Coordinates of C-alpha atoms in Angstrom, one line a residue:
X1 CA -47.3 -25.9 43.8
X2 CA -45.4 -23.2 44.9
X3 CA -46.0 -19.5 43.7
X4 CA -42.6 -18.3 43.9
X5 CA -41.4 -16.5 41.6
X6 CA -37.8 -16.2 40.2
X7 CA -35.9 -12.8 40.8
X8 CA -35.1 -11.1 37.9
X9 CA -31.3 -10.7 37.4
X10 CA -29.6 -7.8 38.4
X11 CA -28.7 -5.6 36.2
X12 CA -25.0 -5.6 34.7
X13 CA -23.2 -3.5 36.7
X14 CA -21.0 -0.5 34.7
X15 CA -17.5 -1.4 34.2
X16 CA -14.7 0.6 35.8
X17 CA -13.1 4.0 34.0
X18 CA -9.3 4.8 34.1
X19 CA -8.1 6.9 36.9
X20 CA -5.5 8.9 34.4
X21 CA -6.9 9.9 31.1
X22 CA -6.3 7.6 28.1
X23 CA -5.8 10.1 25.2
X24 CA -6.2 9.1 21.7
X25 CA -2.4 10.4 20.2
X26 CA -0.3 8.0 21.8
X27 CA 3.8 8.1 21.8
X28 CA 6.0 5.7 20.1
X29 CA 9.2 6.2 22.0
X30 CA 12.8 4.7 21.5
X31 CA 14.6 3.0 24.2
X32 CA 15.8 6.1 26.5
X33 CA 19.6 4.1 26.3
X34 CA 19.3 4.8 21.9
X35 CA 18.0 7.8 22.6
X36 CA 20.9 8.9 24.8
X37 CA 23.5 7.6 22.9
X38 CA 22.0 9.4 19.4
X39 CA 21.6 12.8 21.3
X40 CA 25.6 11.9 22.7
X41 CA 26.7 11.7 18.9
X42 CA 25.0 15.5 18.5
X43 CA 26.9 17.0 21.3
X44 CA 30.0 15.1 20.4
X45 CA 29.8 16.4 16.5
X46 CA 28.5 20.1 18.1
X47 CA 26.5 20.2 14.6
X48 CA 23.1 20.8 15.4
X49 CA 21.4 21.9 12.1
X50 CA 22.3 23.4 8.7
X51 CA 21.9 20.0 6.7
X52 CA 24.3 17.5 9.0
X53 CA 25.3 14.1 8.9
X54 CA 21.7 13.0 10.8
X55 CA 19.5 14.9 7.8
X56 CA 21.7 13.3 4.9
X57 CA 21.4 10.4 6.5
X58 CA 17.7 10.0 7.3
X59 CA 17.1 11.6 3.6
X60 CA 18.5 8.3 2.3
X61 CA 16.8 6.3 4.6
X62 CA 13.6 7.4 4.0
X63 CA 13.8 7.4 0.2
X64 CA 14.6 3.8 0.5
X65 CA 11.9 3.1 2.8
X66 CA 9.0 4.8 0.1
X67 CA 10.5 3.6 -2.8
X68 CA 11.4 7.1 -4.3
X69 CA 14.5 8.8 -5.9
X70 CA 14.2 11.2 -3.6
X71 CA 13.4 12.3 0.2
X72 CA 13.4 15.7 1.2
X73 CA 13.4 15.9 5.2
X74 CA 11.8 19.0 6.3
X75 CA 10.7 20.7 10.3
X76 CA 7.1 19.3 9.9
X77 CA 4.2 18.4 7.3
X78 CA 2.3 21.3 6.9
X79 CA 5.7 23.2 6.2
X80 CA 6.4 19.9 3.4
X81 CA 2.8 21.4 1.9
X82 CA 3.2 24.5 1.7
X83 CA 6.6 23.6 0.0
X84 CA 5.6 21.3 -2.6
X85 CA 3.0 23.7 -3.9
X86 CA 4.8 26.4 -4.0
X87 CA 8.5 24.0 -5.7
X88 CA 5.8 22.9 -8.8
X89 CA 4.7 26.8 -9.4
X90 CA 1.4 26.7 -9.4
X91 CA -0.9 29.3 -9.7
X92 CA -5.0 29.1 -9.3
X93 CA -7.0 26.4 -7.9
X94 CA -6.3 23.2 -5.9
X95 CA -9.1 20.4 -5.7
X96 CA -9.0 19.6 -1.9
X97 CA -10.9 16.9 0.5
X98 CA -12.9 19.3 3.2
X99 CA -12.3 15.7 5.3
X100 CA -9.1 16.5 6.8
X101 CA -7.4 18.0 9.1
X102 CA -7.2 21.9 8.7
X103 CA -3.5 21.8 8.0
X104 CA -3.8 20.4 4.8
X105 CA -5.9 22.9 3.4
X106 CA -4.8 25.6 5.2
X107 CA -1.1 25.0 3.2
X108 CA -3.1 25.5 0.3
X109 CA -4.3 29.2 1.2
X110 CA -0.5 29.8 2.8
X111 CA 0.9 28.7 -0.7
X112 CA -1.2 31.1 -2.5
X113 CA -3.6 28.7 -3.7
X114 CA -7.3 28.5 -3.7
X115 CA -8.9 25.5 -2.5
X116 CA -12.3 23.9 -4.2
X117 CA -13.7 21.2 -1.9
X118 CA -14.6 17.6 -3.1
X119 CA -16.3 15.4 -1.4
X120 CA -15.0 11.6 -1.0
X121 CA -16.2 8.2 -1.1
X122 CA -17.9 6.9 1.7
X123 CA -16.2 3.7 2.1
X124 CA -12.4 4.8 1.3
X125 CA -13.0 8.4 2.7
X126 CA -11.1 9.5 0.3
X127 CA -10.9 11.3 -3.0
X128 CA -11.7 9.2 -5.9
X129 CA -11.4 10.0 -10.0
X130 CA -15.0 10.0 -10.3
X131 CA -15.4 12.7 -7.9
X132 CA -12.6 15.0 -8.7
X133 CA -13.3 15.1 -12.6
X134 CA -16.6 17.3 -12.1
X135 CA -14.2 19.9 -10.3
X136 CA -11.8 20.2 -12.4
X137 CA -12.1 23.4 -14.8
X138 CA -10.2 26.1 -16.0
X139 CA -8.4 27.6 -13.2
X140 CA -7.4 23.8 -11.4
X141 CA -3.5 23.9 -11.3
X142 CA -3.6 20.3 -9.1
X143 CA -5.6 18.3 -7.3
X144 CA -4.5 17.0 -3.4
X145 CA -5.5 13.9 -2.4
X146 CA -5.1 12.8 0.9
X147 CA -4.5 9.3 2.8
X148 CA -6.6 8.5 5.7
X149 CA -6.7 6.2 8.5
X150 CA -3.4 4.2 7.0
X151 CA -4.8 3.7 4.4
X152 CA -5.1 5.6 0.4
X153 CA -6.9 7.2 -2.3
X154 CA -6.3 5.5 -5.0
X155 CA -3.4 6.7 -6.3
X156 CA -3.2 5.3 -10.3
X157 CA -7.2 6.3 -10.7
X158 CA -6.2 10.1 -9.8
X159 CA -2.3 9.9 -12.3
X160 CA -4.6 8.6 -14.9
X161 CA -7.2 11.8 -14.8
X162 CA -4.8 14.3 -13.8
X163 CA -2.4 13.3 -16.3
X164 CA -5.2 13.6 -18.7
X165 CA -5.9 17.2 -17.5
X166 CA -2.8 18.4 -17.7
X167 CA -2.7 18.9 -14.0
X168 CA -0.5 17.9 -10.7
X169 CA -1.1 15.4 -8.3
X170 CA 0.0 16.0 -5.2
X171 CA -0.8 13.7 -1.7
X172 CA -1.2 14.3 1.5
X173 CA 0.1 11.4 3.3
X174 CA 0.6 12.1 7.2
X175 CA -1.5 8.6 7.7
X176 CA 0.1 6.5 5.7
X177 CA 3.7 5.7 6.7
X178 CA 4.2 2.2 5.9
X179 CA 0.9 1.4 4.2
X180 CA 0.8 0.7 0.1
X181 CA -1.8 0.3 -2.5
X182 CA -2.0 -2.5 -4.9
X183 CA 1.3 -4.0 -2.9
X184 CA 3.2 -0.6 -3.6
X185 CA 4.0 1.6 -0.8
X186 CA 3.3 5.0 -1.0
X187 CA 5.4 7.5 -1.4
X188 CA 5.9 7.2 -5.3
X189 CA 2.8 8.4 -6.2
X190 CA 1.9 11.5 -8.1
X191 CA 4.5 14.7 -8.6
X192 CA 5.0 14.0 -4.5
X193 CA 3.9 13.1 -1.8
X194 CA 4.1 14.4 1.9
X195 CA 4.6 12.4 5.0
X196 CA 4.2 13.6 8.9
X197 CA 7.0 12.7 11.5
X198 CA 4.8 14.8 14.6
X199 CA 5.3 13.3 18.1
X200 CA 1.5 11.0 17.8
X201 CA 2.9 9.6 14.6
X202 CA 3.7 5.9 14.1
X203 CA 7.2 7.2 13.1
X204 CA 8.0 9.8 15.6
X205 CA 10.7 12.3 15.2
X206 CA 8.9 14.7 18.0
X207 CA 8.3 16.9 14.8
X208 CA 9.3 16.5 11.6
X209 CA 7.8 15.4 7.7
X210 CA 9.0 15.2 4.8
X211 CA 8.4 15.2 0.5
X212 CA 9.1 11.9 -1.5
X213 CA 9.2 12.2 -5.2
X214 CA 10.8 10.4 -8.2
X215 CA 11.3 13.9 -9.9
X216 CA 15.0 14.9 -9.8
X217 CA 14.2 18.5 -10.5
X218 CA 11.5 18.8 -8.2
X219 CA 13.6 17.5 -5.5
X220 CA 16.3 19.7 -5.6
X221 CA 14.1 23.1 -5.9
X222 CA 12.4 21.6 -2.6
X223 CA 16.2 21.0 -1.6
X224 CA 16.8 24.6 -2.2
X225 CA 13.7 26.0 -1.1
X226 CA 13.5 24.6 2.6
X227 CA 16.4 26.5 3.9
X228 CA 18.6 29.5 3.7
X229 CA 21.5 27.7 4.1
X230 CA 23.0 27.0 1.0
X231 CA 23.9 23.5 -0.3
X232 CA 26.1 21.9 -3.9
X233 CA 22.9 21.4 -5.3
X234 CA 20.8 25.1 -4.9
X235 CA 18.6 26.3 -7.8
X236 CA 19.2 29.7 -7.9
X237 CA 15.7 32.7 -8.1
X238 CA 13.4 30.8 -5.5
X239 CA 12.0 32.0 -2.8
X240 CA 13.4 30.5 0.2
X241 CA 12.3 29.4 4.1
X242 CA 13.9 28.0 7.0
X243 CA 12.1 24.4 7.0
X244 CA 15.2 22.5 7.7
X245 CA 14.9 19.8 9.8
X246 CA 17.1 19.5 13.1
X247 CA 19.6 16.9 13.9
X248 CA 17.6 16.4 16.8
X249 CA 14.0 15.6 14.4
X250 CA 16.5 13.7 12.4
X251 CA 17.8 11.1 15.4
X252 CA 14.7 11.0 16.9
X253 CA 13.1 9.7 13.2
X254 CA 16.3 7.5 12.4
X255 CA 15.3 5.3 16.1
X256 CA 11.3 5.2 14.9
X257 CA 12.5 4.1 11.5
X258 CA 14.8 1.0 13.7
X259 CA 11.0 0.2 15.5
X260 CA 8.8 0.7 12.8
X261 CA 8.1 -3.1 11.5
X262 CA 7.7 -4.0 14.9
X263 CA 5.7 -1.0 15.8
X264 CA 2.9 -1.6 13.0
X265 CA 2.7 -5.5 13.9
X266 CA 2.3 -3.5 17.9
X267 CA -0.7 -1.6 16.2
X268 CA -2.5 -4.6 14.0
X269 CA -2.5 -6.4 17.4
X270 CA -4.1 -3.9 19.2
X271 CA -6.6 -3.0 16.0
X272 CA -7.4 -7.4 16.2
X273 CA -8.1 -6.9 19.8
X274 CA -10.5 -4.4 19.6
X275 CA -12.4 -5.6 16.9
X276 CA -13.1 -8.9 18.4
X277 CA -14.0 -7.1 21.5
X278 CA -16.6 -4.8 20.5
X279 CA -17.7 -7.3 17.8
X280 CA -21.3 -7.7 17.4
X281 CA -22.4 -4.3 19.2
X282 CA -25.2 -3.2 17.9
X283 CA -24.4 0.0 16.3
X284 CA -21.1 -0.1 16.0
X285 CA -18.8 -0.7 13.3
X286 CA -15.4 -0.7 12.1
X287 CA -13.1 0.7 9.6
X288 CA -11.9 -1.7 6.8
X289 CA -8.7 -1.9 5.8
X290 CA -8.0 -2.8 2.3
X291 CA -8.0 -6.5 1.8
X292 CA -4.5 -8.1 0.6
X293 CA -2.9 -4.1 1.2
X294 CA -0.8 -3.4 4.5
X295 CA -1.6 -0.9 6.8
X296 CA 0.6 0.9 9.4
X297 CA -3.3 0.6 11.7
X298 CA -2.1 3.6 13.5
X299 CA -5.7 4.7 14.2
X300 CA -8.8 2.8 16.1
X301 CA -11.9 4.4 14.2
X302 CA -15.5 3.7 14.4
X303 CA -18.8 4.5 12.7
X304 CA -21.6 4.5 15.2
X305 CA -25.1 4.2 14.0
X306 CA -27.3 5.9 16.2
X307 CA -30.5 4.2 14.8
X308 CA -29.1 0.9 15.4
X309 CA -26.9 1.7 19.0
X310 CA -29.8 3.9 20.5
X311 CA -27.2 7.0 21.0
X312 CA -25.8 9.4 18.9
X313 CA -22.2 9.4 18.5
X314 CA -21.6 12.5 20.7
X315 CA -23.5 10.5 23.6
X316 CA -21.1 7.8 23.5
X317 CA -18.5 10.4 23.2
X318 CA -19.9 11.9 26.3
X319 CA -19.8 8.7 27.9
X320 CA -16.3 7.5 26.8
X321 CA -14.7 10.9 27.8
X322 CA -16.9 10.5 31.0
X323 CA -14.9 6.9 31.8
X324 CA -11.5 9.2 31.2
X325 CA -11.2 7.5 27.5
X326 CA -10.7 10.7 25.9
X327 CA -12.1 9.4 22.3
X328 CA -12.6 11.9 19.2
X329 CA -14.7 13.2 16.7
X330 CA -12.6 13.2 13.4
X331 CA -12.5 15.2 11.5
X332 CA -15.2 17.2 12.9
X333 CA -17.1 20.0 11.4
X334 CA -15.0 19.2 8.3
X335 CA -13.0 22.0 7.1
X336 CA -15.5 23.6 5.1
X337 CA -17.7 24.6 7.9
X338 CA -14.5 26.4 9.6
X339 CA -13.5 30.1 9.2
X340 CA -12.1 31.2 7.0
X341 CA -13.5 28.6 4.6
X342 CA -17.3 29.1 5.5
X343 CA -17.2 32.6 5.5
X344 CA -18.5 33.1 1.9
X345 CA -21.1 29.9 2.2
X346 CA -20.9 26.3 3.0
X347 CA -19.5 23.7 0.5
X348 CA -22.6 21.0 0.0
X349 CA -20.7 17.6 1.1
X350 CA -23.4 15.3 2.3
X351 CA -20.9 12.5 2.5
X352 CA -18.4 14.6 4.3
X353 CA -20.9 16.3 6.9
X354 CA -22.5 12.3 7.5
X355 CA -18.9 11.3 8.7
X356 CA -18.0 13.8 10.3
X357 CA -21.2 13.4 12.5
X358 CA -20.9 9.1 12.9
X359 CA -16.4 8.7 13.3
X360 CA -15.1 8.3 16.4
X361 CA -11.4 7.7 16.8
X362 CA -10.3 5.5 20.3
X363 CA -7.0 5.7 21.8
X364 CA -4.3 3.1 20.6
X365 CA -0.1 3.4 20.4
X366 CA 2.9 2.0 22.4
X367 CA 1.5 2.8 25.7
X368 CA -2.0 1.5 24.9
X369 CA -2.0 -1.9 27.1
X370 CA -3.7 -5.0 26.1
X371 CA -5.9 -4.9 29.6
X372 CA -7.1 -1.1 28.7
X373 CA -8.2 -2.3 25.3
X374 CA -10.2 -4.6 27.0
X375 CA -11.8 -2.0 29.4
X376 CA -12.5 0.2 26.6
X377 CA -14.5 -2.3 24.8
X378 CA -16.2 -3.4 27.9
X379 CA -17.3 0.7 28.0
X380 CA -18.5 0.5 24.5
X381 CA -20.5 -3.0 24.8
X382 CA -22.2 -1.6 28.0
X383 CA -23.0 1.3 26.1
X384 CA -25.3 -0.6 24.4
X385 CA -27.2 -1.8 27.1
X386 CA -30.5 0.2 28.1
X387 CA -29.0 0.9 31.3
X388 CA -25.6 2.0 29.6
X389 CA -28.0 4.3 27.0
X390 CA -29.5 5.6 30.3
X391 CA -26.2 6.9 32.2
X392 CA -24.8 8.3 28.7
X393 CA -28.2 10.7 29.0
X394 CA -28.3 11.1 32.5

């Protein structure tokens, strides 16, 4: 009988990183012959800004895309914010997610509001109803939700209490071009709503955003209010900026709205593909979309358990980044635990902070490939492996 004994097997050997960096914010560009031939039409109309053909033209498209009256095209989001919150004259506070990016609230202190932090629910990561009543008191003039990830508060929860208030409801909705709640796409929701065209966007117009809202009035004071150039329709007393959007924002926005169908079923495929790749990791787990509800699946996110994957979630960072997939933390520290907002004490958001501390966000978008999807997962499952947990400490 022979005492040999079997080898043990070799262990798995790390899989390969990207030579270039793979960044998170993807582009989603037009075909370069569109994109000539809309930039041709600009120098062939020599009209360049000031409310031209391209603007009035993309307002209409976009208000028929959301579902609204009215679309108000502006230069970017934050500007759209500060805007909105300033067109419904509001004066005192404004009940604000901390989870976010800084832009959001920051419109809040630039439109000479004060901003109370909420914390959300862990599952949505939003706002809810239930969360935001407690805030609300005396000095509330409106609350801001804000749509995350694709997909959304929930809109009809947060009408009902504010309505019941007597204050606005206003939403931050940079994520969630092309998603909808309860089969209803958002844009509709609330006094207005606020939508981001910047260049990582699913609809790209380099820069760009803009304000959808069903409320004639509204719409033309933010009409009148994001530019000094006057138009049929100015309100006359407000106080004025140069927000305009560009023909340029406007063509480039126009050619994302042609791809964007296609662009979102782009984005579910490569969402699919990841999920069934790192499905069944210890330790790591995805972000649900709303069942029955479309999503534009614009962003790759994952909660990592630390208990369960044996590293924290800035180890796997480490080790991702390491590889040349240059993953983030979102939205890390949260708002509230940045100056200006920390510098009087630290809003208690357990939620928040928990998130903040577990999300990582992985790179996706047009130039994403199905074979680097791949080799990202491969990074992640290996991360999980005692000799993967042992190079993300080395």
């Amino acid at each position: 009988m022979s005492d040999e004994r079997t080898p043990p097997s070799p262990a798995p050997r790390p899989p390969e990183g990207f030579e270039t960096p793979l960044h998170v914010g993807q582009l989603n560009l037009p075909a370069a012959e569109a994109f000539r031939e809309a930039f041709d039409g600009i120098f062939d109309r020599r009209f360049f800004a000031n409310h031209g053909p391209l603007e009035q033209r993309l307002d209409r498209e976009l208000a028929s895309l959301f579902g609204v009256r009215n679309a108000v095209s502006v230069v970017n989001a934050t500007a759209a914010l500060m805007l909105v919150l300033r067109a419904l004259d509001l004066d005192g506070e404004v009940i604000v997610p901390s989870f976010t990016f800084p832009a959001t609230v920051q419109a809040v202190v630039w439109a000479g509001l004060r901003p109370v932090f909420c914390d959300i629910d862990p599952q949505t990561q939003t706002l809810t109803a239930a969360r935001v009543a407690p805030k609300i008191g005396p000095a509330t003039a409106a609350v801001l939700g804000v749509h995350i990830w694709g997909r959304g508060c929930d809109p009809l929860e947060l009408e009902a209490l504010t309505a019941s208030r007597g204050v606005k409801l206003v939403f931050d909705a940079a994520h969630a071009v092309g998603a909808t709640f309860r089969g209803r796409r958002f844009g509709g929701f609330g006094n207005a709503e606020v939508f981001s065209f910047h260049a990582t966007k699913i609809l790209n117009g380099a820069e760009g955003g803009c304000i959808t809202t069903d409320d004639d009035d509204l719409a033309a004071r933010l009409r009148t209010m994001r530019s000094f150039h006057d138009t049929d329709e100015r309100v006359p007393g407000l106080l004025r900026l140069n927000a305009k959007i560009s023909e340029a924002q406007a063509a480039m926005t126009l050619l994302g709205l042609r791809s964007l169908d296609s662009l979102i079923e782009q984005n579910r495929h490569r969402y699919e593909l990841y999920r069934s790749g790192i499905d069944g990791t210890p330790g790591i787990h995805f972000l649900d979309y709303a069942a029955g509800e479309t999503s534009n699946h614009q962003f790759i996110v994952l909660s990592v358990s630390p208990a369960e994957l044996g590293l924290s979630r800035d180890e796997l960072l480490d080790l991702l980044q390491a590889k040349n997939v240059l993953a983030r933390r979102y939205f890390f520290p949260g708002v509230h635990r940045t100056p200006p907002f920390c510098d009087e004490g630290t809003a208690e958001l357990p939620i928040t902070d928990h998130l903040c501390q577990t999300l990582v966000q992985l790179p996706s978008g047009q130039a994403v490939t199905d074979a680097d999807v791949k080799r990202v997962c491969a990074i992640i499952r290996w991360a999980a492996t005692p000799e993967g947990r042992m190079a993300a400490r080395a």
